[in-house]
Structures are given as C-alpha cells and as structure tokens.
C-alpha cells in the first residue's frame, strides 16, 4: 500500500520550491541592501575625494575645504582606545580561558562581559562624560574619548581572545606540560602563537567599529568645528563620524555641505573596509605562517 | 637551580595576579557605569521642577500653598485661568513673569539700576489678588509681601506617566518621559517586525538551503553590513529613505518613526542573522536525516524539525535584535524627526530615549534638573538592556541544560 | 524476486573513491547484512538506496542503483516517494523532540495524510509491529525523550514502519544499545523479515550471523564477498573475509 498519492507529492514539491525561492530572494535582497548603501555613497562621494579634501582644513562654514582635522582626530581616538583596550582585553581573555576555573565567579564575570557588550553606546557616552570629563576633570579631550571608546570595545576584544584561545587544541597544552613547561610558559610559547592569527584579526576588526562610533564621543571629545590639530591628549578634536552627523544635520548650510558629507561618509566607510580587508588578509597570511613553523 | 625556580614561581604568581585583575575589569566597568549613571540621575527625584534660583509666589490671601509641576505649566500657558479651578478662591489668575514687571511699573519706578525691583515685585504681589509671580529668588527680600508657593518635587509617577517632555519649560520643567518611552518602543517594534522575518529567512537560507559557495559569499557581506557605522546608516536614511517615505505617503515631513524603523531594521539584520544561523546549526544532523528518510521534503524538515528545535535560539536573536534597536542612537536621531509628542502612528515624527540624550545633553547645564533627567533616561536604557541580556542569558543556559 | 540491487556502482567524495564497482542484489523478504572494518564503505553503500548521500556536497555516483527494477538515480525519480518506499533506521536512536505519538505520526503527516482515525490506527499497528506498544500505550503523548535508549530505537523503527515501506535500511541499529535491547531488536528483525526486505549494516559479526540470510563483506570500498550467511561465516573464499570473520583484523 502506498500512502502517498501523486497530488500530495506535487503539493510538497511546490511548497518547497515556493519557500526556497522566497528565501533565496530575501537573501539576495539583504545582500543588495549592502551594495545599495555602499554604491550610493561611493557614487556620490568619489568625485569629492581629492588630496586636498583629505589634507586641508574645513572652510566656509564647513561647505568647502577638507576634513583633515577629523581624519587626524579619528586616528588619535583609534590609537588611544586601542592602547587601552587591547592589552587589558587580551589579558582578560587569557585569564578567562586559561586560568579561571568554571565556577560562580567566572560565570558572573562572563555575564558582566556580556552585559557590557549589550550596553548602548550612548550610555557609554553618558558614563564617559560623568567619570572622565567631569569627575576626573579630563575635560572634553582625546583622553576621555579614547577611554570611553576603549571601554566600549573591551568586551569585543575579550571575546575575540577567548574564542581564539578556545580554538587551540588541548593536546598542545598537555604536550607542553608533559615537557615540563610551566603554565605561563605554555601560554606564552605554545598557546598564544597558535591563537595569534585569530586574535589579531579580531582586534583589527574591532578597530573598524571604534572608528565609526559617534554616540560615545559626543560628550567626551568631539568638537563641532575645530580647524587645528591637537597638541596633547587633553585637547579636543574633530572626528569623522561626528563630522558627518554635523554636516548632514546641523551645518550652517546643509545643502551646500552635502558633497562634503558624501565625501566624509565615503572616507568613513573606506576606513571600515580597509580594516576589514586587512584583517582577512592578515588572517590568511598569519595562519599560513603558523602552520609552516 | 633552586633560587631560579623560586623566582619562576613568583613570576607565575605575579602574572596570574595581573591576569586576574584584567579579568575583573569588565565587572568593574559595569559597576562604575551603574554608580556614575545613578549618581547623576538619582538626584532628579529630590528636586523641585522649578529652577533653584527662581521662586513662584502668590498673594498672601491666596489659600493655595502647593502646586504640581503640571499645574504650574498650565497656569503659565493660560490653560488654567481661575484659582477656583485649583481649589482656591474665585479669582482670575494673573500671570506675572519677570519681564512683565515693566508693564506694571515705569522705568523710573524701577530705578535706573533696577534697584527698586525687589520692592516692586513685593508690592505687585501684594496688590494683585490673583497674581502668580515667577521671579528670581534673589529679589525676594525679607520683607517680601507675597507668599512663596511650594512646587512639588518630580515624582516617579509624573516622570514615567507624564505625557509632556519639555525640560526647558519655564518656570516649571515638564519631565514626562512617556512619549519618549512610547517612541522608543514603536520604532523598535516596527524595526523588529521588519527585520525578524527577513533575518530569519536569510539565516534559514544560509544554514539549510544555500550551497557552501553562496554561503561563503553572503557571510562577509553580512559582516560588512554590521561594520557600517550608524551615522552612515543615518545619513543614508536621511537622504534616501526619508524623502521616499514623504513621497510614498504624501506626508508633510518624511522624518518619521517609520524611517527610524526601516533604518534600524537594516542595522539589526546582521545581529539577527548571525545568531539565528548559529541557533539553526545546532540542530543535530541525525534528526534532519531521520525526517528526510521518512519522505519529508527539505522544507518540511526545516519548518517541522529545525525551527522548533532551535526556537529558543531564534527567540534570543529576536530579543537581542530589539536590544540593538532600543539602544541605537545616531541613526535614529537623524531620521525620526525627534518630536517629543505621544506617537499615534509610525507616520509621524517620534523621539526615542537615546536620541533625546544625544540631542539634549550638550545644551543642559551640568548638575541641573535637565541634566539629571537625561542621566535618568540613561539609567532606564541601561536597565532595559540589562534585562534583555539577562533574559537571553537565561534562555541560552536553559537550552544548554536541556540538551 | 530481486528487490534492490546495484550494478557497477562507483561513488566519489571529491577525489576519494568510497565505493568501487559494487554489484550486488538483495531478494525480497530476506535480511542482508553488510559487514567490514570501519571506513570500508558499507554505510555509504546502504545510504545509496534511499539517496541519503544526496545531502553531501561534492559527491559523484556512477552505475545503476535499482529498487523494484527502477533506477532510483534517474532524473524523473521523486526522492521523497523513494524514501517512503525505502525506510531507514539510524545508528543512534534519533527521535524528534515531540511526543511518542507524534514521532510515529510524523511520516504520515508530512506526506499529506490528515485522516485522524487512519493515523491513529497506523500509529498503533506500527508500535505493535516494533514490539513497543505494551511499554508505551499509556504514555503516547509523553515526550519521546523519556524512553530508554532501546525503547527510543524501537520507536524509530515504528516510525519507519508507519509509512509502510517495503525496504528497511538499518545502519548499525543496535550499536548504541545494551545487550538486552539488542536482543529485542534482533528478534524484531526476524519478525519484520516476513513483510519487509531488510538491509542491515553491523559491526557485530555474531549479530550478522544471527539475523541475516545473506552477508556482504566490504573492504576498502570494494565488495569482497557476498553470499549465504552460513557460507560466509563457515567457508569464506576470500582471505580478507576469512581474516575478518575470524577476528584477525578490523
């Protein structure tokens, strides 16, 4: 006896192909979103980009000139936040994966890391303003902005490190112990070198995120208009994402500033893209190198 | 050999200590955030909604001693015109603002250097039975003949259920955040309704249907999408989506809740797709094979076996997507129009909590009422995201225990 | 009468050839056992007959695979229909996270059967067939995960029987079970033989000897020897087969 009649069989096939095509189209749609956004900004922005745009001060109420101080400012903020978050984050990741025993404490710390990762960036901005700007009296400064941004990226760095370490096969560790190496030696000489390609990739990706954050720097460092370069970490700077916000919404002449806004958006996206590509290239290069050694 | 090994052991211990300290940094950071947010925000409920340097006074014979902040606003907006409406005498209310004083007294009477100002205020309050005077506190001298009105402190109820957000209103700031809460909810809900079906569909396609080649093509695209800064999304929304909405619906302005929802939906997609895909992939291969071996199509296997199996992970994806939408600041700030009114539809301007903080903190004075109110909003955001994270944590540990 | 057979089948995973020129046939209402060391291709061979290998990317199949005289790798073949005719029981019990009743009813439901009384009747007879009815008749709507491993495996057999297949493929169905459950499954196979054609992959030589009528010995993707079970175990012609069945390797 055959339970299946041919109409059921056809219906099954039809509903499958309808749903699969729906999913396929939706996937293409999502891909196209990225290309639309990127294409739109590249299309309008590419004609604005010139050596002068990248290396001169904004002029005429920000409707002319360039975005040099904003680029420098963003680079300063990237550098500052990285100096803070990378060492501490990597150390924390090592601790979490290699030292901490699974227990209440570790579960709690992991939960806190997850929570920190989930806090909206504007809340980081409020916190940075309250602690770094007002309480510690750093003022609106690169220092305050970098620390705020650093704190924001910390969970990403920790998680990246942890995941990279977790991927290192345990046999490498036991093998090292068997040769009489101490825990610290094992981590330094065996585990970290193997994990480093993934760690470095993750770190570089996190830089891309830092460069685009706006809300945390609104009240800690970003200057509306400041056509000069910073001299110390206590100076205010312009920053690309905030500059784009200003150009798009609150400049003196929004229509006239539009080309500047397109150019700024393009530079911002280019930075993210470059770090993305760099991360992937480095991952490929380093993992090859580790394998060869 | 021995001293060296002692030295090594010490080194190990020191290293472990440093690592342990670094390990606790996130906990420390969360604690600090809690302390500083609440420190700045909590003072709000201890303060009158009237600026510290000003007072509100009435005639001595007026039986009213206390007013609610909302009543103060209604009086000064001339929505309330008679003291009777507030339980007082049948007397027309006469509003006197600081600048109004010159309509009652000539420049000579006020004095060349305004030295008679205190006396004028005093006399005016005394002579007008229905007067309510809003004046700088420093002019209320010892022999001031009026009666100071006590304006209620900002209450929790007024704060959460108040329908008016007008923090710079004079004389009494209106700090009702209901429109902001609703605005945030509307925009986030709209976003999740748009992005959840799309995101889960893409996740299903990637996890179950697509060839490995297509998957390795789409994966980096999703990664890139998540890397685009939120101001760029906001900028794109402002220039492309806002005019589109305005044209499609024939609206006076395109900056609406819907624009915010659309942009947020795009921004939440990577989160939803990544987490959903991971969840779908946890379905054991054996279970899928069993279904196929019974003559089920791949699609039947997906919706009868794979989706029910990974439902908790999909829920987590949805919740985290909402979390991202609730906390997103810049993009929303740029496209929603930011009107702090009670939203009725998604086709009018709305204002969200994060956008309010971003837009207003710069112009509020440190330690003032407005400043504190914004930090309280920050606390609320923090609590919402904390709740979301804990829920997701709960779901995922429950799932791990079940399997 | 021959129920299923393969003619000169080669199967490649990418560059790796997992089956080499396998030709063999199984008669109706008999039990054929596939034995051989791990990685010899016996599971891959079993999965040819309900096209379970289709799920693997980068796979290439040459030759003919016939069920009821029809080449099942022909273009016009409906895979779902084939899988209804050729049921399968897997190595580890893999019930769905549903109730016992719904597990057995699943195959009927996905194939468009809505008639409640028909489904109920089918569930009961299948459970009886799988010798599980007495143990579960009072908890049909409890989760299938509450059953023991052996019961779960018999549930999976009932599930496979519910859609009335004519061939049942079993991929080491008792390897994850205790001896008592294993004995029950073997007894069941004996019973099922009356109505179904059964192909069973097993690691366990005694099991093959106990349950099967014919035995095929696979080694490195090749079918080395195929014949009556009694002959294979007592009088193998090939030296590899001899070594394997006497336990000298594998």
JSON list of C-alpha atoms in Angstrom, two decimals, chain C residues 31 89-94 129-132 135 148-158 161 168-193 198-202 207 210-212:
[
{"chain": "C", "resi": 31, "resn": "UNK", "atom": "CA", "xyz": [17.76, -9.90, 5.51]},
{"chain": "C", "resi": 89, "resn": "UNK", "atom": "CA", "xyz": [16.75, 3.28, 10.92]},
{"chain": "C", "resi": 90, "resn": "UNK", "atom": "CA", "xyz": [19.88, 5.07, 12.09]},
{"chain": "C", "resi": 91, "resn": "UNK", "atom": "CA", "xyz": [22.83, 4.14, 14.23]},
{"chain": "C", "resi": 92, "resn": "UNK", "atom": "CA", "xyz": [21.87, 6.21, 17.24]},
{"chain": "C", "resi": 93, "resn": "UNK", "atom": "CA", "xyz": [18.23, 6.49, 18.25]},
{"chain": "C", "resi": 94, "resn": "UNK", "atom": "CA", "xyz": [17.17, 9.89, 16.89]},
{"chain": "C", "resi": 129, "resn": "UNK", "atom": "CA", "xyz": [4.96, -4.15, 14.96]},
{"chain": "C", "resi": 130, "resn": "UNK", "atom": "CA", "xyz": [8.01, -2.64, 16.62]},
{"chain": "C", "resi": 131, "resn": "UNK", "atom": "CA", "xyz": [7.20, -4.53, 19.83]},
{"chain": "C", "resi": 132, "resn": "UNK", "atom": "CA", "xyz": [6.89, -1.29, 21.74]},
{"chain": "C", "resi": 135, "resn": "UNK", "atom": "CA", "xyz": [5.51, -0.42, 27.03]},
{"chain": "C", "resi": 148, "resn": "UNK", "atom": "CA", "xyz": [15.19, 4.43, 27.36]},
{"chain": "C", "resi": 149, "resn": "UNK", "atom": "CA", "xyz": [17.75, 4.11, 24.59]},
{"chain": "C", "resi": 150, "resn": "UNK", "atom": "CA", "xyz": [16.45, 0.73, 23.47]},
{"chain": "C", "resi": 151, "resn": "UNK", "atom": "CA", "xyz": [12.86, 1.90, 23.51]},
{"chain": "C", "resi": 152, "resn": "UNK", "atom": "CA", "xyz": [13.83, 5.00, 21.55]},
{"chain": "C", "resi": 153, "resn": "UNK", "atom": "CA", "xyz": [15.40, 2.83, 18.87]},
{"chain": "C", "resi": 154, "resn": "UNK", "atom": "CA", "xyz": [12.29, 0.67, 18.62]},
{"chain": "C", "resi": 155, "resn": "UNK", "atom": "CA", "xyz": [10.28, 3.90, 18.40]},
{"chain": "C", "resi": 156, "resn": "UNK", "atom": "CA", "xyz": [12.47, 4.90, 15.46]},
{"chain": "C", "resi": 157, "resn": "UNK", "atom": "CA", "xyz": [11.73, 1.54, 13.87]},
{"chain": "C", "resi": 158, "resn": "UNK", "atom": "CA", "xyz": [8.00, 2.04, 14.44]},
{"chain": "C", "resi": 161, "resn": "UNK", "atom": "CA", "xyz": [7.28, 1.30, 9.56]},
{"chain": "C", "resi": 168, "resn": "UNK", "atom": "CA", "xyz": [14.03, -1.08, 5.64]},
{"chain": "C", "resi": 169, "resn": "UNK", "atom": "CA", "xyz": [17.65, 0.03, 5.80]},
{"chain": "C", "resi": 170, "resn": "UNK", "atom": "CA", "xyz": [19.29, -0.28, 9.21]},
{"chain": "C", "resi": 171, "resn": "UNK", "atom": "CA", "xyz": [22.60, 1.44, 9.89]},
{"chain": "C", "resi": 172, "resn": "UNK", "atom": "CA", "xyz": [24.08, -0.36, 12.91]},
{"chain": "C", "resi": 173, "resn": "UNK", "atom": "CA", "xyz": [20.75, -0.11, 14.71]},
{"chain": "C", "resi": 174, "resn": "UNK", "atom": "CA", "xyz": [21.95, -1.79, 17.90]},
{"chain": "C", "resi": 175, "resn": "UNK", "atom": "CA", "xyz": [25.45, -0.38, 18.25]},
{"chain": "C", "resi": 176, "resn": "UNK", "atom": "CA", "xyz": [24.43, 2.17, 20.85]},
{"chain": "C", "resi": 177, "resn": "UNK", "atom": "CA", "xyz": [22.31, -0.22, 22.89]},
{"chain": "C", "resi": 178, "resn": "UNK", "atom": "CA", "xyz": [22.74, -2.59, 25.82]},
{"chain": "C", "resi": 179, "resn": "UNK", "atom": "CA", "xyz": [22.64, -6.39, 25.25]},
{"chain": "C", "resi": 180, "resn": "UNK", "atom": "CA", "xyz": [19.01, -6.83, 26.29]},
{"chain": "C", "resi": 181, "resn": "UNK", "atom": "CA", "xyz": [17.77, -4.10, 23.97]},
{"chain": "C", "resi": 182, "resn": "UNK", "atom": "CA", "xyz": [19.97, -5.50, 21.25]},
{"chain": "C", "resi": 183, "resn": "UNK", "atom": "CA", "xyz": [18.37, -8.90, 21.65]},
{"chain": "C", "resi": 184, "resn": "UNK", "atom": "CA", "xyz": [14.94, -7.35, 21.34]},
{"chain": "C", "resi": 185, "resn": "UNK", "atom": "CA", "xyz": [15.90, -5.52, 18.15]},
{"chain": "C", "resi": 186, "resn": "UNK", "atom": "CA", "xyz": [17.33, -8.71, 16.65]},
{"chain": "C", "resi": 187, "resn": "UNK", "atom": "CA", "xyz": [14.16, -10.60, 17.47]},
{"chain": "C", "resi": 188, "resn": "UNK", "atom": "CA", "xyz": [12.22, -7.82, 15.84]},
{"chain": "C", "resi": 189, "resn": "UNK", "atom": "CA", "xyz": [14.28, -8.05, 12.66]},
{"chain": "C", "resi": 190, "resn": "UNK", "atom": "CA", "xyz": [13.37, -11.71, 12.46]},
{"chain": "C", "resi": 191, "resn": "UNK", "atom": "CA", "xyz": [9.70, -10.83, 12.66]},
{"chain": "C", "resi": 192, "resn": "UNK", "atom": "CA", "xyz": [9.90, -7.96, 10.20]},
{"chain": "C", "resi": 193, "resn": "UNK", "atom": "CA", "xyz": [11.51, -10.10, 7.54]},
{"chain": "C", "resi": 198, "resn": "UNK", "atom": "CA", "xyz": [15.91, -5.58, 5.26]},
{"chain": "C", "resi": 199, "resn": "UNK", "atom": "CA", "xyz": [19.47, -4.44, 4.72]},
{"chain": "C", "resi": 200, "resn": "UNK", "atom": "CA", "xyz": [21.46, -4.06, 7.91]},
{"chain": "C", "resi": 201, "resn": "UNK", "atom": "CA", "xyz": [24.94, -2.67, 8.47]},
{"chain": "C", "resi": 202, "resn": "UNK", "atom": "CA", "xyz": [26.61, -4.10, 11.51]},
{"chain": "C", "resi": 207, "resn": "UNK", "atom": "CA", "xyz": [24.71, -10.24, 15.06]},
{"chain": "C", "resi": 210, "resn": "UNK", "atom": "CA", "xyz": [22.16, -14.37, 13.91]},
{"chain": "C", "resi": 211, "resn": "UNK", "atom": "CA", "xyz": [19.85, -12.11, 11.94]},
{"chain": "C", "resi": 212, "resn": "UNK", "atom": "CA", "xyz": [20.80, -12.27, 8.28]}
]
